[in-house]
Short mmCIF file of C-alpha atoms and ligand atoms in Angstrom, two decimals:
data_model
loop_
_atom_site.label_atom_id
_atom_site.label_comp_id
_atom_site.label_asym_id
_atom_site.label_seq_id
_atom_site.Cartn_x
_atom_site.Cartn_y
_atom_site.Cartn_z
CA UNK I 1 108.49 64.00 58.98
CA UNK I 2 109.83 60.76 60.62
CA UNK I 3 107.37 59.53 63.47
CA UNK I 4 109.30 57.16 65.45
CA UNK I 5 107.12 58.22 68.53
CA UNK I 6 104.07 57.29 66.46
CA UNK I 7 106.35 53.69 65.93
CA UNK I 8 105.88 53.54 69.67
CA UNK I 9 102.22 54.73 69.95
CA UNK I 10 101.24 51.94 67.14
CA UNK I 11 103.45 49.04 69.20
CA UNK I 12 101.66 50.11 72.45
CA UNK I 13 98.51 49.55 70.53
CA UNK I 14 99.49 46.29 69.00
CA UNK I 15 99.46 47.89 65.31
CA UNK I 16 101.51 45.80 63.44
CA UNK I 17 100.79 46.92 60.23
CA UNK I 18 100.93 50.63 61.13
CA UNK I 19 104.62 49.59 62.98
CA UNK I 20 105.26 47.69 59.75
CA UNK I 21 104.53 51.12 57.43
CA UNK I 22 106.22 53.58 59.43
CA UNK I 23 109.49 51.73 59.90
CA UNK I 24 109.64 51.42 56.14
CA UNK I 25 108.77 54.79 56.14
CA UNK I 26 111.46 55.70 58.39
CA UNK I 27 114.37 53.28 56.45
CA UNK I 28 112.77 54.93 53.20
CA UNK I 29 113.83 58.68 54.71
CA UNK I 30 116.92 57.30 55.40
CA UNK I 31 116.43 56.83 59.35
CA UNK I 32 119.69 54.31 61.05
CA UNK I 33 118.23 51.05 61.97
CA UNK I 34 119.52 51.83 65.38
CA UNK I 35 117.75 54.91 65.72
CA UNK I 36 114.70 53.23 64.32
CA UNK I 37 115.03 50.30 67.09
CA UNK I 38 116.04 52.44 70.10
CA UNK I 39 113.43 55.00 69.51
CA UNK I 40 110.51 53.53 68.09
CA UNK I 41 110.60 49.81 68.83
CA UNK I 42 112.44 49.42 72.31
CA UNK I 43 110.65 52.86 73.46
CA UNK I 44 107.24 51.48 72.82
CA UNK I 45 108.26 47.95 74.86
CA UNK I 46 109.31 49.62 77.94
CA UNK I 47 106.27 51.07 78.08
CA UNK I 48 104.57 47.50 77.26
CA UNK I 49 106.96 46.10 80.50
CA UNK I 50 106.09 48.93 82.60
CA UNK I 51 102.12 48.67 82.01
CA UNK I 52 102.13 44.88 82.34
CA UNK I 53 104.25 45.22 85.36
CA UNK I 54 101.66 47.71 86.97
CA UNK I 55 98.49 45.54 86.17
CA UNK I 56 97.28 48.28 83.76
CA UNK I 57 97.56 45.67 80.83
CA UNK I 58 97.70 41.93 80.64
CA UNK I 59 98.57 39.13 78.75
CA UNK I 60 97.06 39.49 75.55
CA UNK I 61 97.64 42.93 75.13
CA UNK I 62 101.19 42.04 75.38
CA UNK I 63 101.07 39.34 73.20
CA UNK I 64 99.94 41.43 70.63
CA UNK I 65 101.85 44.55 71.05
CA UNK I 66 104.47 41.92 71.01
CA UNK I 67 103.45 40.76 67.51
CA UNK I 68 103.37 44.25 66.27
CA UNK I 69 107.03 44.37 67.94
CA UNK I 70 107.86 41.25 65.29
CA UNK I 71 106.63 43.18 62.53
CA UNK I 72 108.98 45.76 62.90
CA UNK I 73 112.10 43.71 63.66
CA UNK I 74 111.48 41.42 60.15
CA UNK I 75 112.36 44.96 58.41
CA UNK I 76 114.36 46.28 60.78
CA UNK I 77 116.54 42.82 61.62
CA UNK I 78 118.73 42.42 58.22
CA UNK I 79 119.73 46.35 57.99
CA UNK I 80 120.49 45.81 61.58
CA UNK I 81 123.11 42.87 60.89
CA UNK I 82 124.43 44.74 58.00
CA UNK I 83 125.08 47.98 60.04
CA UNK I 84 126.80 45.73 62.69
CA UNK I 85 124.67 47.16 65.18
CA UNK I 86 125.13 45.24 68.25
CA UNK I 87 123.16 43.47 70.75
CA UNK I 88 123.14 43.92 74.65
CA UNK I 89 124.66 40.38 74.92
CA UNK I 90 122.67 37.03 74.04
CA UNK I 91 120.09 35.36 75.76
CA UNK I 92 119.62 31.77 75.74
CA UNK I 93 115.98 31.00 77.20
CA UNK I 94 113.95 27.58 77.15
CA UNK I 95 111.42 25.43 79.61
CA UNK I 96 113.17 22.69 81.16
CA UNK I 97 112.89 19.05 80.76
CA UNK I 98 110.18 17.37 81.12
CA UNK I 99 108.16 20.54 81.13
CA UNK I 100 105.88 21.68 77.97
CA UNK I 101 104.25 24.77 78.72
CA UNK I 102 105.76 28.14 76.77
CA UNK I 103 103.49 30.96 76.94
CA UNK I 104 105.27 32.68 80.36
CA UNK I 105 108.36 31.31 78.49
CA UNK I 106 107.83 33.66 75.42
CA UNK I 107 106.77 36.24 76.48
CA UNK I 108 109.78 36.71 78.21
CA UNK I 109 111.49 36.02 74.91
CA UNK I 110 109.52 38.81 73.42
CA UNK I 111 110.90 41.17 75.96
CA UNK I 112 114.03 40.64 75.84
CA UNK I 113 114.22 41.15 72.71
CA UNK I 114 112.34 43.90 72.76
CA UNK I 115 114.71 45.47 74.94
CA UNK I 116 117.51 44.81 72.31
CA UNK I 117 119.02 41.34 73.04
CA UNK I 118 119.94 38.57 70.69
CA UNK I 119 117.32 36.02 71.51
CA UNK I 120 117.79 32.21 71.48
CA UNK I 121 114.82 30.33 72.28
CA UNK I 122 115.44 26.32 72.85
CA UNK I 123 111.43 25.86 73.04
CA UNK I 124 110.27 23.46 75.61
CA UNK I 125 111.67 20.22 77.33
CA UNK I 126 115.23 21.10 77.24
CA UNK I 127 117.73 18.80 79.08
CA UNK I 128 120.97 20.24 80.50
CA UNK I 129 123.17 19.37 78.04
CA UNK I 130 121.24 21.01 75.45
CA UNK I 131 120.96 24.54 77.33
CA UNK I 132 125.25 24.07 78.09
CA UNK I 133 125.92 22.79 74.60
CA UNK I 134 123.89 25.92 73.42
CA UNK I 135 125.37 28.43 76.06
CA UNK I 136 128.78 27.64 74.56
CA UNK I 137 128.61 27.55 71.17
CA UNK I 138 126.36 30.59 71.29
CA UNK I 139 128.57 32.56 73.76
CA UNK I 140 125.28 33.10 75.99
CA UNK I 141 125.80 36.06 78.80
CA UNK I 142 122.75 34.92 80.04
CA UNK I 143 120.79 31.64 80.14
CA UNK I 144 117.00 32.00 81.18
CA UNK I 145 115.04 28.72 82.68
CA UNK I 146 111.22 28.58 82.69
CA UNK I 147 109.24 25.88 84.37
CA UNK I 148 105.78 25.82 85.58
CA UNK I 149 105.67 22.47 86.72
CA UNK I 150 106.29 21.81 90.96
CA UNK I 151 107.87 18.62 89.20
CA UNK I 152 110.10 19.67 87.01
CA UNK I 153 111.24 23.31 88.58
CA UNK I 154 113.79 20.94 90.14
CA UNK I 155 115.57 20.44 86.75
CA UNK I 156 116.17 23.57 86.91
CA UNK I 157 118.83 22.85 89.83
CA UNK I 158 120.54 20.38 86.96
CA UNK I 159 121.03 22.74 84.49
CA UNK I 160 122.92 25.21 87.13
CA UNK I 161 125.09 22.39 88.21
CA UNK I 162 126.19 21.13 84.54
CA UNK I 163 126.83 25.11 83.92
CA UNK I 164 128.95 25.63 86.46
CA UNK I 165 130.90 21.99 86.21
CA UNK I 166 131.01 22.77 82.67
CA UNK I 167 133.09 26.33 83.05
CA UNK I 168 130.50 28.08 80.93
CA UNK I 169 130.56 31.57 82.84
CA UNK I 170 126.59 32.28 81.70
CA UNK I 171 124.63 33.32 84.34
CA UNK I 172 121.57 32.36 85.14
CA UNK I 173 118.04 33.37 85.53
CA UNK I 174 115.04 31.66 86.62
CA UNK I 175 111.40 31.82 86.96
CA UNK I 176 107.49 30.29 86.19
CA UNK I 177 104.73 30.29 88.44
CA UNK I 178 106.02 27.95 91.12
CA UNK I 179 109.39 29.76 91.42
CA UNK I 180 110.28 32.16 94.76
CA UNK I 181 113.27 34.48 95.27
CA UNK I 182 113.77 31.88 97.98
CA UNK I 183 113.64 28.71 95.84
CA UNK I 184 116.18 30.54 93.29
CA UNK I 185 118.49 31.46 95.37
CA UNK I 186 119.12 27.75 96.97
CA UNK I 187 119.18 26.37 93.60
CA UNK I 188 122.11 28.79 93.60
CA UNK I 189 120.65 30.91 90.29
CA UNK I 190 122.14 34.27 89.83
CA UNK I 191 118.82 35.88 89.27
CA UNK I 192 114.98 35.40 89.69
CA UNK I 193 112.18 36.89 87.97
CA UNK I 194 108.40 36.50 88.77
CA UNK I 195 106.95 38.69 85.51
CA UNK I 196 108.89 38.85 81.92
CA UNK I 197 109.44 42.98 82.42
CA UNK I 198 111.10 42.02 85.96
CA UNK I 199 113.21 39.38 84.05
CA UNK I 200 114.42 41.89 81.55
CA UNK I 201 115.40 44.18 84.67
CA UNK I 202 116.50 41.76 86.50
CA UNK I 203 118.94 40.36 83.33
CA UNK I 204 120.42 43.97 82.76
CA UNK I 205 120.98 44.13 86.26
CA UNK I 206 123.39 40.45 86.50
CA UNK I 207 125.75 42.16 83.79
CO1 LIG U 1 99.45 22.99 82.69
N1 LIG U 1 99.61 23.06 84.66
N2 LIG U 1 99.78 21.07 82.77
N3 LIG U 1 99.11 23.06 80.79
N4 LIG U 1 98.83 24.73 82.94
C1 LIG U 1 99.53 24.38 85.27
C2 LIG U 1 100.92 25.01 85.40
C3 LIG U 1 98.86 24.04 86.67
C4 LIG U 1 99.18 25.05 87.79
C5 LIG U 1 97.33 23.90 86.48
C6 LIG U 1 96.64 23.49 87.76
O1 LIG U 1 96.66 22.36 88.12
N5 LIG U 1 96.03 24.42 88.42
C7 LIG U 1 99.43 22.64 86.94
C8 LIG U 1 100.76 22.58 87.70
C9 LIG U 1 100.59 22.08 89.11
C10 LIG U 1 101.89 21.97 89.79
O2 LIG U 1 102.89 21.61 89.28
N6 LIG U 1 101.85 22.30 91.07
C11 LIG U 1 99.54 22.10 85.52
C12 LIG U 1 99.58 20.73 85.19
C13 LIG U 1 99.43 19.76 86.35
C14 LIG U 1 99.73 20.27 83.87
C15 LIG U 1 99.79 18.81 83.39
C16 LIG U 1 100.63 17.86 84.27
C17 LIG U 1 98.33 18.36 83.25
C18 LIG U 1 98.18 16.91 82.88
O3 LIG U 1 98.53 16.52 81.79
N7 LIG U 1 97.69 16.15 83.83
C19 LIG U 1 100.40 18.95 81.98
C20 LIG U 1 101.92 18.89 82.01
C21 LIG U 1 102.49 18.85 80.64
C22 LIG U 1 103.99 19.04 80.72
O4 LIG U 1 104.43 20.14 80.78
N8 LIG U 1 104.73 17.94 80.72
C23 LIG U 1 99.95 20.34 81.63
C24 LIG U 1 99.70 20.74 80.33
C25 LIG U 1 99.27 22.01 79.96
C26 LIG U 1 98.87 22.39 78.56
C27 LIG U 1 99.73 21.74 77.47
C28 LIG U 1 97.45 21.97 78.35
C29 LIG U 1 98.93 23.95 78.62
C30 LIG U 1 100.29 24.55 78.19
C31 LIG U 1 100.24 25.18 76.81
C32 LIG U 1 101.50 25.94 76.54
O5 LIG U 1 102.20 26.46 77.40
N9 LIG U 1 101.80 26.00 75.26
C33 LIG U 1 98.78 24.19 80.12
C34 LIG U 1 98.40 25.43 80.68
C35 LIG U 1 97.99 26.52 79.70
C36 LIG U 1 98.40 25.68 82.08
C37 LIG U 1 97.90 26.91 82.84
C38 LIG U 1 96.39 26.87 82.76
C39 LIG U 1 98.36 28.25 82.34
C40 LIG U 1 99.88 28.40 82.25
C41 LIG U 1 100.19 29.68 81.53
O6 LIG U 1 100.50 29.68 80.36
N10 LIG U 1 100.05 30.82 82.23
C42 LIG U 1 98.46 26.63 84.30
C43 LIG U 1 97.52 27.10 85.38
C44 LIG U 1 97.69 28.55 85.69
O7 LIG U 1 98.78 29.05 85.72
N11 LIG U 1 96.59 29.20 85.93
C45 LIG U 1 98.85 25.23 84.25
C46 LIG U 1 100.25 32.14 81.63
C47 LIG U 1 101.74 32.48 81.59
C48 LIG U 1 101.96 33.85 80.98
O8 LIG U 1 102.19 32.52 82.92
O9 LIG U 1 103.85 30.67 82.53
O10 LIG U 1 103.47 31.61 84.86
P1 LIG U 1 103.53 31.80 83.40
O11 LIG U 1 104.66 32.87 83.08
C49 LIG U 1 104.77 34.10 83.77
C50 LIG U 1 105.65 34.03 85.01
O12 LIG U 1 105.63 32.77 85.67
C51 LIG U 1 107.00 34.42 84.51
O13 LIG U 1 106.70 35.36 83.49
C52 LIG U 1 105.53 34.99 82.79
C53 LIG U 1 104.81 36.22 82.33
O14 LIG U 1 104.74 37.20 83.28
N12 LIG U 1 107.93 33.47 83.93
C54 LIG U 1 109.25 33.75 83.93
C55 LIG U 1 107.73 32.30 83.30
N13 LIG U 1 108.90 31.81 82.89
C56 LIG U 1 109.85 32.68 83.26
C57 LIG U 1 111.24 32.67 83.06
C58 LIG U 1 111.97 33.73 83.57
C59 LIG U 1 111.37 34.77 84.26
C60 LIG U 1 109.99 34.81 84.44
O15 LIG U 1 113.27 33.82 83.43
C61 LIG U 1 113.94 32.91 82.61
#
């Protein structure tokens, strides 16, 4: 009997080894990767975004149900590229220049791509040119910006400029803990986020 509700259960928990067993379990009955992702993996996330969002769980806990999320997706991540099972669109994500801290940064990484989107993560201290160079050669539908720095949130304002002047058609979504709806929206970003479950509702909702 294939649990991919128990995949869920055991990624809620931040069981990595138990995610790790039954998706082999489930590829060994013969499950689609797709299935296997949609069902078990992404399920158990949105209920990860949905709990942090609501205060009932906090940072750790997603850091490790996040972990247990990785677990899966090593297994599940090559049958998924052979299948040609696509992605909801790519999302290019890094902390600005100047700026080193990452932890806000990935877990919104982790989301994402726990809600089924190719994830490219530039790490920290990224100038413009590096997040357009990337957004084009990586065909990025979305480009996220993290800074947590009063200093260097205003790089963020660069990198929208050198998008747009550039013609890359990404759009673009910022946040960090210094970041308002107001402050995004006269840096003229498409989106902001405070929380990484708001970004990943906030990204599907730009496209
Ligand atoms: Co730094 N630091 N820090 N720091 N640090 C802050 C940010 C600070 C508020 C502390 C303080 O003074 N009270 C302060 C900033 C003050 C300001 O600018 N007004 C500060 C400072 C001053 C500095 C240094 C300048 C200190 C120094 O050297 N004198 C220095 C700067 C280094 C640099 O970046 N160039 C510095 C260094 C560091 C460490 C390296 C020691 C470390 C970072 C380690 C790391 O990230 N790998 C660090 C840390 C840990 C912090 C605090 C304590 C915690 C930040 C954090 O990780 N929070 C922080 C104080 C605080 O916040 N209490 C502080 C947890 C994380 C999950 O939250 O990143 O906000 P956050 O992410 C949230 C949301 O903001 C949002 O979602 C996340 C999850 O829900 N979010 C997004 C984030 N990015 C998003 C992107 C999105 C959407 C949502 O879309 C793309």
């Amino acid at each position: 009997m294939i649990d991919l509700k128990g995949i869920a259960e055991f990624l809620i928990a931040g069981n990595a080894q138990k995610v790790r067993e039954l998706v082999q379990a489930a590829i060994n009955e013969k499950v689609g990767p797709k299935k296997i992702l949609d069902e078990g993996l992404i399920s158990g996330m949105e209920v990860v975004g949905t709990k942090f969002r609501n205060c009932e769980i906090y940072i750790p806990e997603v850091l490790v149900s996040a972990r247990a999320m990785h677990a899966g997706m090593e297994i599940l991540e090559p049958l998924l590229a052979k299948s040609g099972v696509k992605s909801k669109g790519v999302f290019l994500i890094g902390t600005v220049q100047g700026d080193l801290h990452d932890i806000g940064k990935n877990l919104v990484a982790m989301m994402m791509k726990g809600a089924g989107w190719k994830v490219i993560d530039l790490g920290v201290d990224v100038d413009a040119e590096r997040f357009v160079k990337a957004a084009l050669e990586e065909r990025a539908d979305v480009i996220g910006l993290s800074a947590l720095l009063t200093t260097t949130m205003e790089n963020m304002k660069t990198v929208i400029e050198l998008v747009k002047n550039k013609g890359c058609e990404a759009r673009i979504i910022v946040g960090g803990a210094p970041l308002t709806q107001s402050y995004a929206d006269g840096i003229g970003a498409d989106g902001y986020a405070p929380n990484a479950a708001a970004a990943v509702e906030t990204v599907s909702s730009l496209l």
